Coordinates of C-alpha atoms in Angstrom, one line a residue:
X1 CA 108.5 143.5 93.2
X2 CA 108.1 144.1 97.3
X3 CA 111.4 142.4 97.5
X4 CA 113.1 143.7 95.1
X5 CA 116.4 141.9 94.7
X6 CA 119.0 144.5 95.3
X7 CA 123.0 144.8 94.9
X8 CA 124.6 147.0 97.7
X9 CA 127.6 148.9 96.6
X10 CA 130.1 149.7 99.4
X11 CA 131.9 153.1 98.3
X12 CA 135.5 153.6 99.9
X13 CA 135.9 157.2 98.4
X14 CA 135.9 155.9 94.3
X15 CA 135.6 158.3 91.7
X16 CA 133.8 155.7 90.0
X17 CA 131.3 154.2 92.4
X18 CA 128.6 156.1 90.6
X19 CA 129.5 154.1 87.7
X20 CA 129.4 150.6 89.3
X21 CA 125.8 151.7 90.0
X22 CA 125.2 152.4 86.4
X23 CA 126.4 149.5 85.1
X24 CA 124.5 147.4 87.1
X25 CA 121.3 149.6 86.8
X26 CA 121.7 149.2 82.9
X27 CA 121.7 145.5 83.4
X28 CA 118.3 146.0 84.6
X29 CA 119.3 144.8 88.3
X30 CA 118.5 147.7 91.2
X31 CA 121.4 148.5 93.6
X32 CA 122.3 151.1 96.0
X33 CA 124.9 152.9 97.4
X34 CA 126.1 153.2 101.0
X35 CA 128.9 154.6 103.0
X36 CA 131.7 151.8 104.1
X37 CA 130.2 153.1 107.6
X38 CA 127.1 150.9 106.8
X39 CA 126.7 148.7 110.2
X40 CA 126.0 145.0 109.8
X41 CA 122.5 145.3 111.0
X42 CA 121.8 148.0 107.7
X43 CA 123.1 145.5 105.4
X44 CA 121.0 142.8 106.8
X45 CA 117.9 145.1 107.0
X46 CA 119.0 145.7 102.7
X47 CA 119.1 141.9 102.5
X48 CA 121.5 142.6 99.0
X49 CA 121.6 139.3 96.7
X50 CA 125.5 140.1 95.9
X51 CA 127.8 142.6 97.7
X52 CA 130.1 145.3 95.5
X53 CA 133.2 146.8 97.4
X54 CA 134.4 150.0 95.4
X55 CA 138.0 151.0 94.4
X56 CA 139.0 153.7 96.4
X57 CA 142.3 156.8 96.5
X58 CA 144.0 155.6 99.3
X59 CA 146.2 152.5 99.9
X60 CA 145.2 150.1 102.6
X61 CA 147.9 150.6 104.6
X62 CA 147.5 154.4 104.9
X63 CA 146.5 156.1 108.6
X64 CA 142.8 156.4 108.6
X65 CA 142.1 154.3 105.1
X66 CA 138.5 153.3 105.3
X67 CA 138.4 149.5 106.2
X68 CA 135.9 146.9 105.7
X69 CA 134.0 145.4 108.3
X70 CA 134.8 141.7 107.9
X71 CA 131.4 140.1 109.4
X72 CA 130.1 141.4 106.3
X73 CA 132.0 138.0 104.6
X74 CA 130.4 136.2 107.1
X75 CA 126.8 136.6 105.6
X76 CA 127.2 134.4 102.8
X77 CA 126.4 137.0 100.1
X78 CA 128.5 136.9 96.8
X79 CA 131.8 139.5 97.2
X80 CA 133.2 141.1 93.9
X81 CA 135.5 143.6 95.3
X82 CA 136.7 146.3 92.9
X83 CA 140.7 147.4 93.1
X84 CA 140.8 148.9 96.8
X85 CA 137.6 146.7 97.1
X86 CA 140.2 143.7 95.6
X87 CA 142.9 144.4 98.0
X88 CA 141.0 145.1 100.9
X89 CA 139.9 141.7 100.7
X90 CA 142.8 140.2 100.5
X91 CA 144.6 142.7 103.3
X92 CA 141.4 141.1 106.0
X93 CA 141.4 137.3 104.9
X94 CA 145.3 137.0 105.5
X95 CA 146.9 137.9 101.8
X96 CA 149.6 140.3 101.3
X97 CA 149.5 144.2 99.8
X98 CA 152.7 145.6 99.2
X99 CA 153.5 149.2 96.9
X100 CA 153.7 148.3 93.3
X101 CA 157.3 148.3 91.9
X102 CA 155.5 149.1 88.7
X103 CA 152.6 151.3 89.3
X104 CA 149.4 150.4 86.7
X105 CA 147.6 153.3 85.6
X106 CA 145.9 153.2 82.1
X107 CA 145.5 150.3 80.1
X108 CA 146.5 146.3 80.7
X109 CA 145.8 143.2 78.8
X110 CA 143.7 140.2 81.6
X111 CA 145.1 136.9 81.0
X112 CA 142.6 135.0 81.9
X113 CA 143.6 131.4 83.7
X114 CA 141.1 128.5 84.6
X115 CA 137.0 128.8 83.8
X116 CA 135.8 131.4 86.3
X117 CA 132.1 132.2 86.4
X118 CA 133.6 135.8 86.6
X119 CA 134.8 136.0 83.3
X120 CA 132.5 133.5 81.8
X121 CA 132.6 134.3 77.9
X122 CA 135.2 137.2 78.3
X123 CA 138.2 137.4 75.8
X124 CA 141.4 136.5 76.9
X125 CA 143.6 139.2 76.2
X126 CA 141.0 142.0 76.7
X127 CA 141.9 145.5 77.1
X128 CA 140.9 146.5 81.2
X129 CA 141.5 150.0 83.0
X130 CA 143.8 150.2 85.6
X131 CA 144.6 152.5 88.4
X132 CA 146.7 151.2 91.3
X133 CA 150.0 151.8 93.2
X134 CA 149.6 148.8 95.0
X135 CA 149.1 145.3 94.1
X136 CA 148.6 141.6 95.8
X137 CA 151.7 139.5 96.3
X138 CA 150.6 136.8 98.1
X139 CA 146.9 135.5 97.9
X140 CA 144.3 134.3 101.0
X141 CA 143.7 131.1 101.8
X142 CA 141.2 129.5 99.9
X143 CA 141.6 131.6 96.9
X144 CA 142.9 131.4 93.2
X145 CA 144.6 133.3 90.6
X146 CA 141.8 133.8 87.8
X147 CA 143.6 136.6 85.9
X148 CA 147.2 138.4 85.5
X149 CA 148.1 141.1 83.6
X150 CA 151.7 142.5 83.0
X151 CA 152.6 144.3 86.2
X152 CA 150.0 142.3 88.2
X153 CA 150.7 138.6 88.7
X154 CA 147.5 138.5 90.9
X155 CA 145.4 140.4 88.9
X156 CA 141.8 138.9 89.3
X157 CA 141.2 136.0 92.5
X158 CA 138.3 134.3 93.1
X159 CA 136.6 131.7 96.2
X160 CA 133.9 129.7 94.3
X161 CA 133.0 127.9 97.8
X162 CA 132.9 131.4 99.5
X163 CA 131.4 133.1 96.1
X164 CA 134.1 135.9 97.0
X165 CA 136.1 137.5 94.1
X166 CA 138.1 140.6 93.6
X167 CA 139.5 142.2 90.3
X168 CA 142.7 145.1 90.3
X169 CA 141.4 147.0 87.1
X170 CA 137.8 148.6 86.4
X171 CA 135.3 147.0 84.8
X172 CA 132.9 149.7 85.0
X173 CA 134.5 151.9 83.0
X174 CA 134.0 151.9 79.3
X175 CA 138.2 151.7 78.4
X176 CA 137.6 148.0 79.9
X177 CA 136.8 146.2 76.8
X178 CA 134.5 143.3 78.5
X179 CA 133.9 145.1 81.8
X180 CA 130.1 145.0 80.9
X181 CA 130.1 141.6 80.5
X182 CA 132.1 140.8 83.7
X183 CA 129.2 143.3 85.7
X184 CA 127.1 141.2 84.0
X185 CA 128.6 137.5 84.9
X186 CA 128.9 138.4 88.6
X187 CA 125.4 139.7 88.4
X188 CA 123.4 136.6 86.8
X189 CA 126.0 133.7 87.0
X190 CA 127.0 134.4 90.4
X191 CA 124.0 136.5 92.6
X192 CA 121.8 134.2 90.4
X193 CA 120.0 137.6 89.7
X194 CA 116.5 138.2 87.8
X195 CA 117.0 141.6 86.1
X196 CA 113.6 142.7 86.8
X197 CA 114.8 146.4 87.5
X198 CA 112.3 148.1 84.1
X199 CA 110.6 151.3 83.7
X200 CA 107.7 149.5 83.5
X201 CA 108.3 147.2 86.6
X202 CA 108.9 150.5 88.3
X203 CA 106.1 152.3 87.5
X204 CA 103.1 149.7 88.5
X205 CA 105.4 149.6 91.9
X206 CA 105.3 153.1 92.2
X207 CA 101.9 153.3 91.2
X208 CA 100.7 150.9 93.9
X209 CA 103.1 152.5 96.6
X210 CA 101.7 156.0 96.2
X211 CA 98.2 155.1 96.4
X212 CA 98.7 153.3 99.4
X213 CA 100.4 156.3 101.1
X214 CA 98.0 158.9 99.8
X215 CA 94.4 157.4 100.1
X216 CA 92.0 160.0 99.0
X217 CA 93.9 163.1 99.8
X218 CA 94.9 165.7 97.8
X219 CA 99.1 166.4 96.5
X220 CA 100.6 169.1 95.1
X221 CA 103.1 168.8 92.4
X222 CA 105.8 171.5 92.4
X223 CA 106.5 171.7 88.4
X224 CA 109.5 173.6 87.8
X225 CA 108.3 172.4 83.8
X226 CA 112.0 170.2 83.8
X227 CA 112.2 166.6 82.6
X228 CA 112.1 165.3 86.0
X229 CA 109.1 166.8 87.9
X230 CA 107.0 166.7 84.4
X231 CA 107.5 163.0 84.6
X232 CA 107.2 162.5 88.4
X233 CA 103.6 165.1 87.9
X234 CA 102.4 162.0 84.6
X235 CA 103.2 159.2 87.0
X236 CA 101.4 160.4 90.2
X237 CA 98.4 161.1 87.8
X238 CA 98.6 157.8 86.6
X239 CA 98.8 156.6 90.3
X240 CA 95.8 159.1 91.5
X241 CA 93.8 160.9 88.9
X242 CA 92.6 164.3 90.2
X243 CA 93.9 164.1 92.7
X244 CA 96.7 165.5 91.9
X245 CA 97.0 169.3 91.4
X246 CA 99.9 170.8 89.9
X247 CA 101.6 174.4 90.5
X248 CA 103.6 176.2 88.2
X249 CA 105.7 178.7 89.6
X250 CA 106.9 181.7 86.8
X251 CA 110.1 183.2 88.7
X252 CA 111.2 185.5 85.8
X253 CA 114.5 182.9 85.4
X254 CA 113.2 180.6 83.0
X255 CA 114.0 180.0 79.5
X256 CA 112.7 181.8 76.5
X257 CA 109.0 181.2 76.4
X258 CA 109.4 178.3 79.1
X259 CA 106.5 178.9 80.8
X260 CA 104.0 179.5 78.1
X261 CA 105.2 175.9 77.2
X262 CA 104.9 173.9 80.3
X263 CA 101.1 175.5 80.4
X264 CA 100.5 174.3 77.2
X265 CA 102.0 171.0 77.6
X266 CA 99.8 169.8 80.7
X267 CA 96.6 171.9 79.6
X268 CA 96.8 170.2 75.6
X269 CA 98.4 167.0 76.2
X270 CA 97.9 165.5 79.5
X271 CA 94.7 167.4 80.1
X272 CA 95.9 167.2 84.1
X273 CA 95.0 170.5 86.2
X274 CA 98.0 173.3 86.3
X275 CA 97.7 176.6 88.1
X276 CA 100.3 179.0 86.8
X277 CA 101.6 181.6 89.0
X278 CA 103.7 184.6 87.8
X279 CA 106.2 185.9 90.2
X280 CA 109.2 187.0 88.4
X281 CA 108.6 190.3 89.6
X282 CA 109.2 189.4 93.7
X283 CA 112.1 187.2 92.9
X284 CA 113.8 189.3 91.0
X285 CA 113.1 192.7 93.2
X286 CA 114.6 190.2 95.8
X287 CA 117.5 189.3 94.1
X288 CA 118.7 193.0 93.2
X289 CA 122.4 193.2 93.7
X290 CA 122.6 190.0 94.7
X291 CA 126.0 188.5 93.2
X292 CA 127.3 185.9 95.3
X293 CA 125.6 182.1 93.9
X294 CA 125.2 180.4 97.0
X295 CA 123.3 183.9 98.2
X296 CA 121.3 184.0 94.9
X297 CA 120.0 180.1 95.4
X298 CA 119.0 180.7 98.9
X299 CA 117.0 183.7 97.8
X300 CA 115.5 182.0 95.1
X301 CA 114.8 179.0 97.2
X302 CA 113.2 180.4 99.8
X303 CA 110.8 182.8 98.1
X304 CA 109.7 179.6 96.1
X305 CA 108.8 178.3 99.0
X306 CA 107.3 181.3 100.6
X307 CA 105.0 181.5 97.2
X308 CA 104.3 178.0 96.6
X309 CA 103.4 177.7 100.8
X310 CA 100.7 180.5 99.9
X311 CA 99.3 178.9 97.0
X312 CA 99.2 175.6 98.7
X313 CA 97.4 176.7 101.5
X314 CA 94.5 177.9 99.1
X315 CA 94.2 174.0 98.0
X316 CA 91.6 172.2 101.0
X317 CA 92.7 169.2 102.0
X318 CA 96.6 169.0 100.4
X319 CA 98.6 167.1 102.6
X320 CA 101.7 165.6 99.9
X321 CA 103.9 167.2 98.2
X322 CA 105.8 165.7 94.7
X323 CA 109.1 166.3 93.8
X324 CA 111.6 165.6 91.0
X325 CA 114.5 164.5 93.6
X326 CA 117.4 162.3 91.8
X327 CA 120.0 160.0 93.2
X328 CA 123.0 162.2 92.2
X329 CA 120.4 165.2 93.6
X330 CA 121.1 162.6 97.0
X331 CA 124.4 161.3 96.5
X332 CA 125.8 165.0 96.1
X333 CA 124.2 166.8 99.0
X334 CA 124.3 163.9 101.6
X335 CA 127.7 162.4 100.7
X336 CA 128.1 158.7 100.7
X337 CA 131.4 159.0 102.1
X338 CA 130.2 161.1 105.0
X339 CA 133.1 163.9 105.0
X340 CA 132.5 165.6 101.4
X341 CA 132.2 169.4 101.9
X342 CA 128.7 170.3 100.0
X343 CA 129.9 171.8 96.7
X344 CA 126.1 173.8 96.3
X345 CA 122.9 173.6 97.5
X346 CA 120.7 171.7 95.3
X347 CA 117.4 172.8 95.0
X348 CA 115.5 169.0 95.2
X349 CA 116.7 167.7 98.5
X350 CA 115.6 169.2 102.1
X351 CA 113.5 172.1 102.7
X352 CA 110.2 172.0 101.9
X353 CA 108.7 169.7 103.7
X354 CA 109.7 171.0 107.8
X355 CA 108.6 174.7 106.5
X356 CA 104.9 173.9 104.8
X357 CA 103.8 171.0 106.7
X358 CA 103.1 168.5 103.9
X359 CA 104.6 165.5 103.7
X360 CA 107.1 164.8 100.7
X361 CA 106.7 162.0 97.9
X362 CA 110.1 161.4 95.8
X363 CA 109.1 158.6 93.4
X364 CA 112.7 159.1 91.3
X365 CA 114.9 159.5 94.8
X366 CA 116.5 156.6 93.8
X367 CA 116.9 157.0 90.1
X368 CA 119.7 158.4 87.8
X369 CA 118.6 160.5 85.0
X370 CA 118.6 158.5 82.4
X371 CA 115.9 156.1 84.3
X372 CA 114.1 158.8 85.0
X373 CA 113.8 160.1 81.0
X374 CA 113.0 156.1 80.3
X375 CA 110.3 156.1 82.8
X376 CA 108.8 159.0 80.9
X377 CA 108.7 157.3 77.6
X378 CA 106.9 154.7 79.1
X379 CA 104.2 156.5 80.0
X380 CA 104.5 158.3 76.3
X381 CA 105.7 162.4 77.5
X382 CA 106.9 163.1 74.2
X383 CA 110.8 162.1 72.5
X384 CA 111.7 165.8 72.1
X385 CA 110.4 166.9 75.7
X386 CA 112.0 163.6 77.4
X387 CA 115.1 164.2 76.0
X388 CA 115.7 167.9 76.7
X389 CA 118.9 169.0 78.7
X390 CA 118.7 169.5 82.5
X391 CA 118.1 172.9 83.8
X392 CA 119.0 174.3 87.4
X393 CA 116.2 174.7 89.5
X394 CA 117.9 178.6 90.2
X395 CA 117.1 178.7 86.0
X396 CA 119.4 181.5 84.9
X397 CA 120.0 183.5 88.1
X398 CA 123.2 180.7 88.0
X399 CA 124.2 181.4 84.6
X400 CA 124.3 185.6 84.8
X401 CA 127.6 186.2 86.7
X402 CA 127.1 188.5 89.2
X403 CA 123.7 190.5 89.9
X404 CA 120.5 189.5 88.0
X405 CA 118.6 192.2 86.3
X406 CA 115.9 191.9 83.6
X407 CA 117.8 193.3 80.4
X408 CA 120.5 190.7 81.1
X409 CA 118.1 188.1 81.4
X410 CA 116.4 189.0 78.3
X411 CA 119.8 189.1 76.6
X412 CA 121.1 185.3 78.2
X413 CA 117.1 184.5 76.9
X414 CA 117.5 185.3 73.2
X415 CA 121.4 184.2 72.7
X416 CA 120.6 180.9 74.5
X417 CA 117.9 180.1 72.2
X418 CA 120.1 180.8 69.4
X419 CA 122.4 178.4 70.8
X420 CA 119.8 175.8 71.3
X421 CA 118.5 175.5 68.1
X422 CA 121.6 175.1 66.3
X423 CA 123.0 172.7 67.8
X424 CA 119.1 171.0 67.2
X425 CA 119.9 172.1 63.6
X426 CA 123.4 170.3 63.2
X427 CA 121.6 167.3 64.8
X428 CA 124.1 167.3 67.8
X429 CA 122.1 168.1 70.5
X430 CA 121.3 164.4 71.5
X431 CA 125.2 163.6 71.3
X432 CA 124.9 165.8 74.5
X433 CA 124.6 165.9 78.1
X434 CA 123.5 169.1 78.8
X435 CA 124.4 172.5 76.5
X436 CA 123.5 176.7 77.8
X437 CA 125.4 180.2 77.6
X438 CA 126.6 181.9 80.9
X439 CA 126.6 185.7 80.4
X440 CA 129.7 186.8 82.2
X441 CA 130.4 190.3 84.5
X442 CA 133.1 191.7 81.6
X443 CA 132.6 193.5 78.6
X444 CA 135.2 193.9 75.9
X445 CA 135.8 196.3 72.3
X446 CA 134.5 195.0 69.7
X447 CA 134.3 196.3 65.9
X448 CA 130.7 197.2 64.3
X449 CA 130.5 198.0 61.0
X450 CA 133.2 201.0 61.5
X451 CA 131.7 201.5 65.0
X452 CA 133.7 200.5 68.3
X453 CA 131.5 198.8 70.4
X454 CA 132.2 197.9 74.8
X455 CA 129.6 194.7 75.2
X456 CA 129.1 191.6 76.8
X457 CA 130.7 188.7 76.7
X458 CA 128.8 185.4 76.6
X459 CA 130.2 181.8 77.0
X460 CA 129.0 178.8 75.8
X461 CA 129.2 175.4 77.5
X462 CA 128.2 172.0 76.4
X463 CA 129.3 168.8 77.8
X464 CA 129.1 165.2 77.5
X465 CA 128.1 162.6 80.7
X466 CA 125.9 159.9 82.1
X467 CA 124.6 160.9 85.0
X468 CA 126.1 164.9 85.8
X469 CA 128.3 163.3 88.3
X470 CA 131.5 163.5 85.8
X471 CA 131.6 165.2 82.3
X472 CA 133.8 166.3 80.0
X473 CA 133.4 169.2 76.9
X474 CA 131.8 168.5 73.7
X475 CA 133.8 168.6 71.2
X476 CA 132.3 170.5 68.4
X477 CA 132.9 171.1 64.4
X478 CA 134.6 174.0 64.5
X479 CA 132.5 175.3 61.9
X480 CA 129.2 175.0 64.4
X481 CA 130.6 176.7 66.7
X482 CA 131.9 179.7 64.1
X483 CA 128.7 180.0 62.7
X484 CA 126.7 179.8 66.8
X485 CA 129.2 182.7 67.2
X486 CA 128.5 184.8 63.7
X487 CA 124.5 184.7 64.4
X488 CA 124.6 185.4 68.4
X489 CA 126.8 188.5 67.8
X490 CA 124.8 189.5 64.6
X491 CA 121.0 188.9 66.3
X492 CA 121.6 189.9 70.3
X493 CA 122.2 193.3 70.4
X494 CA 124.7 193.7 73.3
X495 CA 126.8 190.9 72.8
X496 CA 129.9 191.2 70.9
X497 CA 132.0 188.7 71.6
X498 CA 131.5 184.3 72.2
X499 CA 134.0 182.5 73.8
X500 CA 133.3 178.5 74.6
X501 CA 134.2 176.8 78.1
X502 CA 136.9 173.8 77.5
X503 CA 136.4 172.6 81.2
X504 CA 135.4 169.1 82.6
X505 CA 134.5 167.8 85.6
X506 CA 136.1 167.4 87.6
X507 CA 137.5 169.6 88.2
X508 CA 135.1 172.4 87.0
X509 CA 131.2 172.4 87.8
X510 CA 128.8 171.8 84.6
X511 CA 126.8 174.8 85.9
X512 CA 129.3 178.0 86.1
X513 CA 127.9 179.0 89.5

């Protein structure tokens, strides 16, 4: 697939424009993401077979809303504009947006009128999302009502000679009964696309690409021992053989007996070459009294590189470097929307590349997680490594509040192990997105036996999401949870009380710091 048919989403500030993507990524069609500052000439160069225009927090009559730029109508690709997407559209072609009377937030029912490609084989009377202040009163010229709902007479409008269309609610969030379906008509019934967007389909791409760009010179993978550079390390060496050369780097923050296992993994299984380094004792000499997070990740980051720049100058003839990099890795640092303030460094993007002088291969840049995990069980990395909960590249420097020392390391080591494997053990741990215990700066009175004890406290967090960019708390059996308690404060000694972090995100963090 060198031209690989592509959907371009246009974000105007959505909280759900990540989940457009994945909707449309799980129909097995690629898209991409881009700023509403995209100029003509980018979109032209992206070539898109069908054009998404996000929802968005403002209204479109607000100083400074983000506006569309209405050539992009002009270049007879199919429109499906998304609430602010919807009323944008109809704002620039000559329609009317006033402020809703009755405001729509939650749940509607989409009457459906006419025979729409749109909702081709969607139930009338469907349950959609909405979330709107403002709605259409008057439509564009050219265009038709296709759906109402109660408080929105022009609910859903479409130009079949224009292939433009526009819809109030969501469909790419799961409380819209048929949204996948209506991705799914605009998708196939109206950008006539292929769905060749496959794990497979990816990796013989990727495969070809990165030989083509290497040759016969040497990379370095930097395996961190996480799901996405062990997968990005299988692929290259599936791409280039020995070429490849792989270096672990022990900083003293992994988890419990991490190491020993990502040596054993690559040595046993994949039989491709690993060079293990231990240097837990310079990162953690370096982070001594360090308590500020942002402090500790630029520590860590840059005595990784300052150890992995000396062990790659020992390897003749390196000139690439591999790394795990992820969309939301992207998406989150470099913000689509061009005026986020960064929330935290992340470890994958920037860095490396201007301080060692090798050149940088990304092969998941612009995959989501999920992609990335199905990628790996194409080229058979084992079910219960795949699927393993994402870890910060920091490791648990970010989950020890305050300064990092070895005895609270070895404490967050053994209680997070404990936590681990029972949630493994009450077969809950695939229900979630990501799981861990944060040892905090407090310590409280406890009662041991007829002893007082003043010990930690540790907190537990697990949380549900697709892609990290959202999540909310898992909601567990209360009886799990008693019993995670019971055997952490019974086993670690210096622990004495559990609490467990109720928090989503927004507007929380998954990772505590």
């Amino acid at each position: 697939m060198v031209n690989r048919e592509t959907i371009l989403i246009i974000d105007f500030g959505s909280q759900y424009t990540q989940l457009i993507a994945r909707r449309v990524r799980e129909a097995n069609v690629y898209c991409e993401i881009h700023s509403h500052k995209i100029s003509i000439d980018e979109i032209k160069k992206i070539n898109p077979i069908g054009i998404v225009l996000s929802g968005g927090p403002m209204s479109v009559y607000d100083p400074d809303s983000p506006d569309i730029k209405i050539e992009i109508l002009d270049l007879n690709k199919p429109v499906l504009g998304i609430c602010y997407g919807l009323q944008l559209l109809c704002k620039n072609l000559g329609g009317k947006v006033e402020s809703a009377k009755d405001r729509e937030y939650g749940k509607a029912e989409l009457s459906i009128e006419g025979n729409s490609l749109l909702f081709d084989e969607v139930r009338n009377d469907s349950i959609v999302w909405m979330s709107h202040g403002d709605y259409l009163t008057d439509l564009p010229k050219g265009f038709e009502v296709i759906g109402t709902s109660q408080h929105s007479p022009i609910c859903a409008i479409e130009n079949i000679n224009k292939k433009i269309y526009g819809v109030q609610f969501h469909p790419e969030v799961v409380h819209t009964n048929e949204g996948k379906r209506i991705i799914k008509n605009f998708l196939f019934k109206i950008c006539n696309a292929h769905g060749e967007w496959t794990a497979e389909n990816f990796i013989e791409d990727s495969k070809k690409r990165i030989r083509s760009i290497v040759g016969d010179k040497k990379v370095i993978c930097a395996l961190s021992g996480g799901v996405d550079s062990t997968v990005a390390a299988v692929l290259v060496e599936h791409a280039i053989g020995d070429q490849l050369i792989c270096v672990h780097i022990d900083n003293g923050l992994m988890r419990k007996n991490e190491s020993k296992s990502v040596e054993k993994l690559f040595n046993e299984r994949f039989h491709i070459p690993l060079i293990h380094i231990d240097a837990s004792e310079i990162f953690l000499t370096r982070l001594k009294n360090i308590v500020d997070p942002e402090e500790k990740r630029k520590i860590i980051g840059n005595t990784f590189i300052e150890v992995f720049e000396k062990e790659a100058k020992k390897i003749v003839g390196a000139e690439y470097l591999v790394q795990g990099t992820l969309y939301p890795d992207v998406i989150e640092s470099v913000s689509v929307k061009g005026s986020s303030a960064t929330i935290k460094t992340h470890h994958n993007v920037g860095g490396l590349p201007e301080k060692m002088n090798l050149k940088l291969i990304e092969p998941f840049r612009e995959l989501f997680k999920d992609e990335v995990r199905n990628v790996g069980r194409s080229l058979n990395i084992p079910n219960d490594f795949i699927d393993r909960h994402p870890f910060p590249g920091p490791g648990l420097a970010v989950r020890i509040i305050g300064d990092v020392t070895i005895e609270k390391l070895d404490l967050l080591r053994d209680a997070d192990e404990i936590f681990i494997s029972e949630i493994k053990k009450a077969h809950v741990y695939n229900d979630i997105w990501q799981a861990f215990s944060v040892l905090l700066p407090i310590q409280t009175v406890g009662v041991m036996g007829d002893a007082r004890t003043y010990e930690n406290v540790l907190a537990l967090r697990a949380v549900t999401s697709v892609d990290g960019m959202t999540a909310d708390w898992y909601r567990f059996d209360t009886d799990v949870l008693a019993k995670i308690s019971n055997i952490i404060i019974n086993k670690v000694r210096g622990i004495n009380r559990v609490v467990y972090d109720i928090s989503s995100k927004p507007p929380s963090t998954i990772e505590w710091e």
